[in-house]
Short mmCIF file of N, CA, C and O in Angstrom, two decimals:
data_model
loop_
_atom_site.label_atom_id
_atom_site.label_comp_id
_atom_site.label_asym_id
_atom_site.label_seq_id
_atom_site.Cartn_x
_atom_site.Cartn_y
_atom_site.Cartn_z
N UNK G 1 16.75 -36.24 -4.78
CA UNK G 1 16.33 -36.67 -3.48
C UNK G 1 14.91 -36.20 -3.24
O UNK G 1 14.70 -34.99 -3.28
N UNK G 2 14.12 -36.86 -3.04
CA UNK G 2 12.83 -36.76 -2.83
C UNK G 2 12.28 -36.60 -0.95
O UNK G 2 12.30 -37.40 -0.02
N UNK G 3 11.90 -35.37 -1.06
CA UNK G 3 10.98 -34.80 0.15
C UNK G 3 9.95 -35.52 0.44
O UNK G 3 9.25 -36.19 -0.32
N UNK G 4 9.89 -35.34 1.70
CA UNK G 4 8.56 -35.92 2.26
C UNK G 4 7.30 -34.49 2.13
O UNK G 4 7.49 -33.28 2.12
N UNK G 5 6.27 -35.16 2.07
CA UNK G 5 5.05 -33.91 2.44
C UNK G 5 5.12 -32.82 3.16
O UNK G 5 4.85 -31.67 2.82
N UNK G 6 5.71 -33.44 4.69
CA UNK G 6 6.14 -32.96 5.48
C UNK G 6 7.12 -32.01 5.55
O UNK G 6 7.00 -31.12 6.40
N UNK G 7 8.17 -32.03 4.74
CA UNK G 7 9.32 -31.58 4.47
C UNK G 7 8.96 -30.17 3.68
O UNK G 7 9.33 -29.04 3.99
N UNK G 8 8.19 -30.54 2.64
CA UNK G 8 7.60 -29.78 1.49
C UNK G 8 6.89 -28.57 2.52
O UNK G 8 7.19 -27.37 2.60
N UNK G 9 5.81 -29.38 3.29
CA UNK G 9 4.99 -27.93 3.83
C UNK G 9 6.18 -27.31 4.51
O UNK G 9 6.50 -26.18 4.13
N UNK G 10 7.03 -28.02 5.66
CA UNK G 10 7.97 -27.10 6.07
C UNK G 10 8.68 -25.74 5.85
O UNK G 10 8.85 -24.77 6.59
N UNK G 11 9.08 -26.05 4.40
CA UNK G 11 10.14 -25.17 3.62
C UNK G 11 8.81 -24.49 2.89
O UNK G 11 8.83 -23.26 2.89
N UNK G 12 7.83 -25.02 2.35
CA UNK G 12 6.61 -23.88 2.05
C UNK G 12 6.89 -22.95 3.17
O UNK G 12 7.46 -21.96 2.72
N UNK G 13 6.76 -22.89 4.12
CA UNK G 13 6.18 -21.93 5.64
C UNK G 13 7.18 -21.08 5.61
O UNK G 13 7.01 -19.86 5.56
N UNK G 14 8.46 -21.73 5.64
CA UNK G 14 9.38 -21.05 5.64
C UNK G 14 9.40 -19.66 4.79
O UNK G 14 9.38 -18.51 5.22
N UNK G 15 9.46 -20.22 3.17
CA UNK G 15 9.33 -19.01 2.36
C UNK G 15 8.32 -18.42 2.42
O UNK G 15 8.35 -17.38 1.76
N UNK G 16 7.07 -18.67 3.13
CA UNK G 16 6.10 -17.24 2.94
C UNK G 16 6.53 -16.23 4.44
O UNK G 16 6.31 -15.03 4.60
N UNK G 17 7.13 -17.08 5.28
CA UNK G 17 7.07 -16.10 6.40
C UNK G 17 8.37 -15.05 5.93
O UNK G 17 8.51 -13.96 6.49
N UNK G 18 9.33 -15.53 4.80
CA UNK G 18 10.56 -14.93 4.53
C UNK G 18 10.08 -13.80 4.02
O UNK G 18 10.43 -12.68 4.37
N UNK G 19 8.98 -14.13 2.90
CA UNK G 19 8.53 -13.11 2.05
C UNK G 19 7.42 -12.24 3.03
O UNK G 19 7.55 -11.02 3.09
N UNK G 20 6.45 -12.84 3.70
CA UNK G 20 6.18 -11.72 4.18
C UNK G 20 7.09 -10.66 5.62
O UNK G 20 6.82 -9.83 6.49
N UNK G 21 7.57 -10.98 5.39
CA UNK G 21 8.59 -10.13 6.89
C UNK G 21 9.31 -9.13 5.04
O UNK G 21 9.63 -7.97 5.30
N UNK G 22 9.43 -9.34 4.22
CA UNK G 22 10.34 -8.58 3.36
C UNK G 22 9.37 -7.92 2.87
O UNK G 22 9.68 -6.98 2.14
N UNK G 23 8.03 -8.18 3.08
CA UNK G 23 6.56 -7.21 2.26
C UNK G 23 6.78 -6.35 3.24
O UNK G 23 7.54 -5.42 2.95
N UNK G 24 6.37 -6.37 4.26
CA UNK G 24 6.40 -6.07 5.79
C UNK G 24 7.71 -5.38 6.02
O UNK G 24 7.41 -4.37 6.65
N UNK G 25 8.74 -5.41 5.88
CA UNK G 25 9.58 -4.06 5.99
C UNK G 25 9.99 -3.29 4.64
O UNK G 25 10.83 -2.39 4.68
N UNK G 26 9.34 -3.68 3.44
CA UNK G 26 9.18 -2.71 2.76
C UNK G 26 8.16 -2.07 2.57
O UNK G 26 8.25 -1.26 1.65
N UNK G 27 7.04 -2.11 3.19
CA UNK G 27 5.71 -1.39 3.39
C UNK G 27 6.10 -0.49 4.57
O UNK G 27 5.62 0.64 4.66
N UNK G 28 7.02 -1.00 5.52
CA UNK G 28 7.01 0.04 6.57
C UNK G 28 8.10 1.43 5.58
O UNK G 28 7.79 2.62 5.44
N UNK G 29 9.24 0.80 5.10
CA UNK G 29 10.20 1.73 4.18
C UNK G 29 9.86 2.70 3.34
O UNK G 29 10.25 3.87 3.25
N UNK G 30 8.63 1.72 2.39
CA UNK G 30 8.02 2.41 1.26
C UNK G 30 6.68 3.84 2.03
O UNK G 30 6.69 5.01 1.64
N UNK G 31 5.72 3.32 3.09
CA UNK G 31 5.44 4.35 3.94
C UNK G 31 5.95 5.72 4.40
O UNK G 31 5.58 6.85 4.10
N UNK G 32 6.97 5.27 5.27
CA UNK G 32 8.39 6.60 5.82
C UNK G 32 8.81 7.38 5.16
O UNK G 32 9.17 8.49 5.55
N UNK G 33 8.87 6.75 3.41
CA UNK G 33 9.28 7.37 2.48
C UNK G 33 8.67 8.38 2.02
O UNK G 33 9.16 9.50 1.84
N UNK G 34 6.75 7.76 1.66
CA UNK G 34 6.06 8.62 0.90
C UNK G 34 5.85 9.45 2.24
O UNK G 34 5.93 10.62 1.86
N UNK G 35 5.58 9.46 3.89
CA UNK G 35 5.54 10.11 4.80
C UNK G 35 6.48 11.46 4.47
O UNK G 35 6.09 12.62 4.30
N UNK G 36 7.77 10.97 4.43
CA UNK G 36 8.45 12.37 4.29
C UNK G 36 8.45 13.43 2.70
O UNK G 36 8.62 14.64 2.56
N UNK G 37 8.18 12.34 1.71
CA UNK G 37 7.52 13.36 0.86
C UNK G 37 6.74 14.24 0.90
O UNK G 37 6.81 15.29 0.27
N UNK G 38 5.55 13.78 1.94
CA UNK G 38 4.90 14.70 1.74
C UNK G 38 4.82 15.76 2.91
O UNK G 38 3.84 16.49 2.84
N UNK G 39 5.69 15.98 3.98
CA UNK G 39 6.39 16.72 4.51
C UNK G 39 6.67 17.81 3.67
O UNK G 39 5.97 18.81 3.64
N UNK G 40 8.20 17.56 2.66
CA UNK G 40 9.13 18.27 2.24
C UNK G 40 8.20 18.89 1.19
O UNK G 40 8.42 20.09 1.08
N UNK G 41 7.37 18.48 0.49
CA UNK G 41 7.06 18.97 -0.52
C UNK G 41 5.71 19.76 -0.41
O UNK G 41 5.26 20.58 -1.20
N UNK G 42 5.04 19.18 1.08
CA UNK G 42 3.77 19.79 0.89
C UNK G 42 2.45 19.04 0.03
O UNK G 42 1.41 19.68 -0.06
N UNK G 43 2.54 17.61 -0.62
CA UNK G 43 2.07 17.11 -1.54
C UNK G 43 1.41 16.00 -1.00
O UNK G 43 2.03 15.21 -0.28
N UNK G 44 0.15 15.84 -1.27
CA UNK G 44 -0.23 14.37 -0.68
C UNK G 44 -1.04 14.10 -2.00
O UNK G 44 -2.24 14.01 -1.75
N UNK G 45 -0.76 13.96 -3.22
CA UNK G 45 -0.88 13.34 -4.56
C UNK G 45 -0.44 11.57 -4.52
O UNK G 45 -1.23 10.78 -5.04
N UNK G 46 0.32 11.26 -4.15
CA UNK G 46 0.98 10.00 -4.47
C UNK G 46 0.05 9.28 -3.33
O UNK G 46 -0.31 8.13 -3.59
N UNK G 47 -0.33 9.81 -2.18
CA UNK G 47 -1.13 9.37 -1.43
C UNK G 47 -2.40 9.10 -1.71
O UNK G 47 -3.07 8.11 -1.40
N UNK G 48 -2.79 10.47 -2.57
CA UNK G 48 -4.41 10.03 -3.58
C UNK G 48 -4.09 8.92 -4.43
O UNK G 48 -5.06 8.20 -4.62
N UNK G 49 -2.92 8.52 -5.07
CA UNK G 49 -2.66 8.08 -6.19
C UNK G 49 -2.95 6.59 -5.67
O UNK G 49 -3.51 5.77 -6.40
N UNK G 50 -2.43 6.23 -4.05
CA UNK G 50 -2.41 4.99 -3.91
C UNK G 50 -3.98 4.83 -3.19
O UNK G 50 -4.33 3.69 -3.50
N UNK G 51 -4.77 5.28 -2.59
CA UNK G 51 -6.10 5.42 -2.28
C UNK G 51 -6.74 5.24 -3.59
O UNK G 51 -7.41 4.21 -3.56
N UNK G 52 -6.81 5.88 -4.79
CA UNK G 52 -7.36 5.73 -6.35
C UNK G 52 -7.08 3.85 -6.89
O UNK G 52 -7.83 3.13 -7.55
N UNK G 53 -5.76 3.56 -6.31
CA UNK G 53 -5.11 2.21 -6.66
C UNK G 53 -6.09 1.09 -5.83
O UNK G 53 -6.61 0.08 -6.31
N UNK G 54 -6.16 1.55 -4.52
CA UNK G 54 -6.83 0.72 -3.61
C UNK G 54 -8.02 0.67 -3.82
O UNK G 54 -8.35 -0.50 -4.03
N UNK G 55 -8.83 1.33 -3.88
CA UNK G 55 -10.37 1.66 -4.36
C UNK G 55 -10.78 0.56 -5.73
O UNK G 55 -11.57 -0.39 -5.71
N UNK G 56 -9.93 1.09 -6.91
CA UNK G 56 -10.04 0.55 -7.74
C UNK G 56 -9.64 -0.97 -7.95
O UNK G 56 -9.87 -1.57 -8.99
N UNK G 57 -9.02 -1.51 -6.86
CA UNK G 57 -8.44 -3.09 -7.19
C UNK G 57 -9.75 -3.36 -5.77
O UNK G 57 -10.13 -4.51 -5.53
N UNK G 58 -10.10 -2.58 -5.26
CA UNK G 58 -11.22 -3.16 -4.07
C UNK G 58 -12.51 -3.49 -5.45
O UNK G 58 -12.87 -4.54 -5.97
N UNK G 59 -12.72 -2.79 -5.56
CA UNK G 59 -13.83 -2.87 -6.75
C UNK G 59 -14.30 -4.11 -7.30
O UNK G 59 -15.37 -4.71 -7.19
N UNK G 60 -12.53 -4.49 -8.31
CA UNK G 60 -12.20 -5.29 -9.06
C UNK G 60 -12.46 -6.81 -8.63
O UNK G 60 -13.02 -7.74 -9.22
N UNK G 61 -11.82 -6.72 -7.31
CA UNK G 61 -12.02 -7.94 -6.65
C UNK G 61 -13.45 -8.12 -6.16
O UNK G 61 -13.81 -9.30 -6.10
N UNK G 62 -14.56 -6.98 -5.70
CA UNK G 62 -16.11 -7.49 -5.28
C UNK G 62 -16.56 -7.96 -6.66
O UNK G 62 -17.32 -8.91 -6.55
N UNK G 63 -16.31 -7.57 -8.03
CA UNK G 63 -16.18 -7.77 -9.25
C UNK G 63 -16.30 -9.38 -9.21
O UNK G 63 -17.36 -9.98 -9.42
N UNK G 64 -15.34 -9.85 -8.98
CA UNK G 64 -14.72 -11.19 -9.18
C UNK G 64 -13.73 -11.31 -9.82
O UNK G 64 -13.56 -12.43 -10.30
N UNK G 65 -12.80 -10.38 -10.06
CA UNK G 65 -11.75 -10.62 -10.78
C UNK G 65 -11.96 -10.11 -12.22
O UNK G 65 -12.71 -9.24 -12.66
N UNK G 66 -10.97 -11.00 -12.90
CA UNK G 66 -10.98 -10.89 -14.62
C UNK G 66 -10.62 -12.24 -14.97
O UNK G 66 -10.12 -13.12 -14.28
N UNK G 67 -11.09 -12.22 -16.57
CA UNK G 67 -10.74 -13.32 -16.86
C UNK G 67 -9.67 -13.83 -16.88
O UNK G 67 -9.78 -14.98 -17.30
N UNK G 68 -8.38 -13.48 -16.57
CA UNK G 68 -7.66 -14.31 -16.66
C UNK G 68 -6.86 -14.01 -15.20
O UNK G 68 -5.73 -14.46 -15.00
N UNK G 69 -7.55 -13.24 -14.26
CA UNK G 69 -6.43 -13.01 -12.81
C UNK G 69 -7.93 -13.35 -11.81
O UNK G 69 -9.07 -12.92 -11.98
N UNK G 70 -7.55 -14.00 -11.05
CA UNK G 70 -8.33 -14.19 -9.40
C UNK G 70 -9.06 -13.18 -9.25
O UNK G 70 -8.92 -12.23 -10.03
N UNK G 71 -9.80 -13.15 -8.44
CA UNK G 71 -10.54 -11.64 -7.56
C UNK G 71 -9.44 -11.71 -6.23
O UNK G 71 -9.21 -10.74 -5.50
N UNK G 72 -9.05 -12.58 -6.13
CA UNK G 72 -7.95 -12.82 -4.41
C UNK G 72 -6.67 -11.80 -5.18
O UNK G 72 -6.05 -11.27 -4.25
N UNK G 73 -6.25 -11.50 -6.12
CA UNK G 73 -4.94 -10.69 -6.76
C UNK G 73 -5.37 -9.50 -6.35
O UNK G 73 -4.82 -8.83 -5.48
N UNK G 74 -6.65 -9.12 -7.15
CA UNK G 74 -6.78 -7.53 -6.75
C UNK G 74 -7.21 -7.50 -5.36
O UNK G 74 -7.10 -6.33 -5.00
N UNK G 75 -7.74 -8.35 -4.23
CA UNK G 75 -7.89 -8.08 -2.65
C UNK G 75 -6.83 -7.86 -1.99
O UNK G 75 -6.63 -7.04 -1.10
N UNK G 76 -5.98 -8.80 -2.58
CA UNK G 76 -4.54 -8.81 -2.24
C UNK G 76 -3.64 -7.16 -2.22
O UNK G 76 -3.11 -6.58 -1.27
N UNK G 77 -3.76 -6.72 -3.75
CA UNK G 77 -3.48 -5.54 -4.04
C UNK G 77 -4.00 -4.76 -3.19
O UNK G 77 -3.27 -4.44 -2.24
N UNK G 78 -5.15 -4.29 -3.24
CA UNK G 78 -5.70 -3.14 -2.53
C UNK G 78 -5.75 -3.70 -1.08
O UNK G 78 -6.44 -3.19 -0.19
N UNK G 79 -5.15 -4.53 -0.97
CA UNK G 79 -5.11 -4.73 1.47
C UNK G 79 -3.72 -4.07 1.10
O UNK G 79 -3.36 -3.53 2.15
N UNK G 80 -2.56 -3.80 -0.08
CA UNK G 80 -1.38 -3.75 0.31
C UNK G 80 -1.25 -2.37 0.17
O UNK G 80 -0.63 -1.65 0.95
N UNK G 81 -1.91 -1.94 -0.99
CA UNK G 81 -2.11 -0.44 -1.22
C UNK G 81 -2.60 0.72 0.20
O UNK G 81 -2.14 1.83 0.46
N UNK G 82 -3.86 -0.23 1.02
CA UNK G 82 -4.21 -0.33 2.38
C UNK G 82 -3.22 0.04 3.03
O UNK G 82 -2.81 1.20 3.11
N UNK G 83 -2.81 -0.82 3.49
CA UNK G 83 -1.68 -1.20 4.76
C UNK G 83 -0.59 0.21 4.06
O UNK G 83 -0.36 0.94 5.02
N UNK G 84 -0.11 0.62 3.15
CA UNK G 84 0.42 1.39 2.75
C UNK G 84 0.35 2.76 3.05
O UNK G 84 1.31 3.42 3.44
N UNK G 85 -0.87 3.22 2.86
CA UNK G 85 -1.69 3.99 3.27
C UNK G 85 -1.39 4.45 4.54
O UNK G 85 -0.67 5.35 4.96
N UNK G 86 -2.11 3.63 5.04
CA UNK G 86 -2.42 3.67 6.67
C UNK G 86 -1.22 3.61 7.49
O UNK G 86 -1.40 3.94 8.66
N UNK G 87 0.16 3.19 7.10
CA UNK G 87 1.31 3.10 7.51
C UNK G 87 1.76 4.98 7.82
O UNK G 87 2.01 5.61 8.85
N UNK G 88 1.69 5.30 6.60
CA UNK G 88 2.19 6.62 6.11
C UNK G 88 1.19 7.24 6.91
O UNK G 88 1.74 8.32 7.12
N UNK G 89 -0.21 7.29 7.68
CA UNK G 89 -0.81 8.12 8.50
C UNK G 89 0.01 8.44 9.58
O UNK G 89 0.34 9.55 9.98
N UNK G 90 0.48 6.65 10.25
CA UNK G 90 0.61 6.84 11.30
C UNK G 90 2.38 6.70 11.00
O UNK G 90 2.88 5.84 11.72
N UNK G 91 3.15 7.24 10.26
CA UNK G 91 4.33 7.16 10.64
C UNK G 91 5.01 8.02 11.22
O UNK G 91 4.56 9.17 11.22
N UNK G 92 6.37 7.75 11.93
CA UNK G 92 6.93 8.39 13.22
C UNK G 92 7.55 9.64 12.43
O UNK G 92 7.94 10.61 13.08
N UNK G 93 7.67 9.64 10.75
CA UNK G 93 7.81 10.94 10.24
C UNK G 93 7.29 12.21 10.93
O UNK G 93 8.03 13.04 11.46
N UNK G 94 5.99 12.28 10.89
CA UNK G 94 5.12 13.31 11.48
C UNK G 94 5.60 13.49 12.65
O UNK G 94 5.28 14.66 12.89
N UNK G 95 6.31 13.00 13.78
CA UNK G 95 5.91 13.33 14.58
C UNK G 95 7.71 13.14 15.32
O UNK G 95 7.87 13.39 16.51
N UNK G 96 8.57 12.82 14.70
CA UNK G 96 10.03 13.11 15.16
C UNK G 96 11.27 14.11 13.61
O UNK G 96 12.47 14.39 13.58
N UNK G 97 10.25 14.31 12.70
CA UNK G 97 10.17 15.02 11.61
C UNK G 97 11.37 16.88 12.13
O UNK G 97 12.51 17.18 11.77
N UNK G 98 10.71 17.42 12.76
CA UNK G 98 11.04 18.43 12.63
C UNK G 98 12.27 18.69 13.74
O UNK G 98 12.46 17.82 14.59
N UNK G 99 12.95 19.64 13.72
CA UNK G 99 14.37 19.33 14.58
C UNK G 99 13.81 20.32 15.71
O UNK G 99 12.71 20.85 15.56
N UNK G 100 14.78 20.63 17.06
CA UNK G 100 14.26 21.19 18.38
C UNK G 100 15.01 22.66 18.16
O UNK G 100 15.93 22.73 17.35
N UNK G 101 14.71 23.44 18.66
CA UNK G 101 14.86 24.47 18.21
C UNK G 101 14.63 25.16 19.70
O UNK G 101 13.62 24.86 20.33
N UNK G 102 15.75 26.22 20.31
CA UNK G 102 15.90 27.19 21.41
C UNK G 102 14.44 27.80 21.50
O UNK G 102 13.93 28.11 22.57
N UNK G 103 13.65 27.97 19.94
CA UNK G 103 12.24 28.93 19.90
C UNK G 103 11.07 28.22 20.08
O UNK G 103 10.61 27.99 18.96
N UNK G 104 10.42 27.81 20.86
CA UNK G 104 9.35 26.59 21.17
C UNK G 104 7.92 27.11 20.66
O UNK G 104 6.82 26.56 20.75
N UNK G 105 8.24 28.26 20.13
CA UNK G 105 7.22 28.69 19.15
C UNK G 105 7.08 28.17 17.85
O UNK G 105 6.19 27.70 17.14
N UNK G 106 8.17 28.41 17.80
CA UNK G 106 8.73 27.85 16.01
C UNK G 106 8.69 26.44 15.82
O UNK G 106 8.53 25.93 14.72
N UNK G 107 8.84 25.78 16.94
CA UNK G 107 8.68 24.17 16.99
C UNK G 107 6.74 23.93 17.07
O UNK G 107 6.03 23.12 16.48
N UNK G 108 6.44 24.89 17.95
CA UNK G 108 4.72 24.20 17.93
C UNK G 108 4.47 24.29 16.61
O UNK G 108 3.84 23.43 16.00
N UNK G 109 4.98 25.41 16.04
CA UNK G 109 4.41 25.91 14.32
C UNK G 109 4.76 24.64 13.31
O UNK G 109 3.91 24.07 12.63
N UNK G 110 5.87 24.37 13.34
CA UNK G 110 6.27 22.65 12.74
C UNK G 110 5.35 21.84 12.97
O UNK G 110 4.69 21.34 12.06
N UNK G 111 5.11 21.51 14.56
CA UNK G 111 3.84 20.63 14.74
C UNK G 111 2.80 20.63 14.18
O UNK G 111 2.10 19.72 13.75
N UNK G 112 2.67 21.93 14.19
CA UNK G 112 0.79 22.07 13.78
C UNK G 112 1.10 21.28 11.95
O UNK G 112 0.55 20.31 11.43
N UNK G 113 2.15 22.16 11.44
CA UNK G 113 2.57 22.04 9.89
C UNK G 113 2.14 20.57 10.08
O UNK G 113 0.92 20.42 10.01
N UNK G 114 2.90 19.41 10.33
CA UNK G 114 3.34 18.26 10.41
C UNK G 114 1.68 17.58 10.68
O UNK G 114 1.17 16.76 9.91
N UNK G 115 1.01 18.15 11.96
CA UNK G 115 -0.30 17.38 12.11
C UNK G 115 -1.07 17.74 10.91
O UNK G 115 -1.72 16.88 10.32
N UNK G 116 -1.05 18.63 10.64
CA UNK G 116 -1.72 19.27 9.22
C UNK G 116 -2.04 18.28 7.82
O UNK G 116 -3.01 18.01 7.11
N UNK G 117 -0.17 17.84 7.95
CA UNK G 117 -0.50 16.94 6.45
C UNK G 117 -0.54 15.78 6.80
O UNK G 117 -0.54 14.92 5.93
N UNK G 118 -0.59 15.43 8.10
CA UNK G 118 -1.10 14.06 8.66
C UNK G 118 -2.56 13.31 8.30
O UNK G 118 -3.07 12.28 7.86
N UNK G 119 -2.84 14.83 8.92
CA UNK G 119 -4.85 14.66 8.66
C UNK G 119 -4.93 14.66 7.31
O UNK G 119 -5.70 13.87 6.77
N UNK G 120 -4.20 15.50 6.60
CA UNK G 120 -4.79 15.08 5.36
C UNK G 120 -4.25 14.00 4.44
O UNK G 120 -4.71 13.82 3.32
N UNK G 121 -3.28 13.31 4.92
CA UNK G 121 -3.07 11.77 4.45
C UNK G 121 -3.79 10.74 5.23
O UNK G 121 -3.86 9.58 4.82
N UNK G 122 -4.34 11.14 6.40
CA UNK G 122 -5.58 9.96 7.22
C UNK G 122 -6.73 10.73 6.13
O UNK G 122 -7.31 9.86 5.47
N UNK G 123 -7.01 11.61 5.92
CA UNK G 123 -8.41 11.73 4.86
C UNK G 123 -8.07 10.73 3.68
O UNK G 123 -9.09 10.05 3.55
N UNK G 124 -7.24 10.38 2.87
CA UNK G 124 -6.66 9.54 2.03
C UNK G 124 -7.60 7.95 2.68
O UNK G 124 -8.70 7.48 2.39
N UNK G 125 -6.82 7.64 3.35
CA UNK G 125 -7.30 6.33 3.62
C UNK G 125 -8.56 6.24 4.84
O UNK G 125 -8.77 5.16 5.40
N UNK G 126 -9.38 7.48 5.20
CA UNK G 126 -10.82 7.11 5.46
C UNK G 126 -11.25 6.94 4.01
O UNK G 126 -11.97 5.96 3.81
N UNK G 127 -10.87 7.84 2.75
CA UNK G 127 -12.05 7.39 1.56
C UNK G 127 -12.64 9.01 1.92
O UNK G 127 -13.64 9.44 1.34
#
């Protein structure tokens, strides 16, 4: 059975808005995630790792690509590596992270902990 044009762009639209709403809540997932890593562990490596990723596919793409991939693949890459990034600055980890505690001392001390490796995963994605 043969589609109309019409039909065709339709169900096009469809699947990119499917796929991006599924980029889009796994960028928020994949974020929260590396957010609380680097909580628990103290580590903002994987955070350099994806800033090193982004940088380097930004490059690639003012480049023009390669011979055999787009320069739009690696822009693509490094806006997602981006958005990744920048997710994990601002995620609600940091900041509903630590539990309440009778000692409101011991809770500011969490805070500070918590703003601590915030700033230094927003240093990540200033560059």
């Amino acid at each position: 059975m043969e589609h109309s044009n019409e039909e065709r762009l339709t169900e096009l639209e469809t699947k990119v808005r499917n796929q991006q709403s599924e980029i889009d809540g796994l960028v928020g997932a994949l974020s929260d995630l590396l957010a609380a890593h680097t909580v628990l562990h103290k580590d903002v490596r994987l955070c350099e790792f994806l800033k090193e990723y982004r940088d380097s596919d930004r490059k690639k793409a003012a480049q023009g690509g390669g011979i055999h991939v787009p320069a739009s693949y690696f822009m693509a890459r490094g806006e997602i590596f981006g958005r990744l990034l920048e997710q994990t600055a601002d995620s609600i980890v940091f900041t509903q992270y630590w539990f309440r505690s009778v000692f409101r001392r011991r809770e500011e001390k969490q805070i500070r902990a918590l703003k601590k490796i915030r700033d230094a995963v927003q240093a990540k994605v200033d560059g």
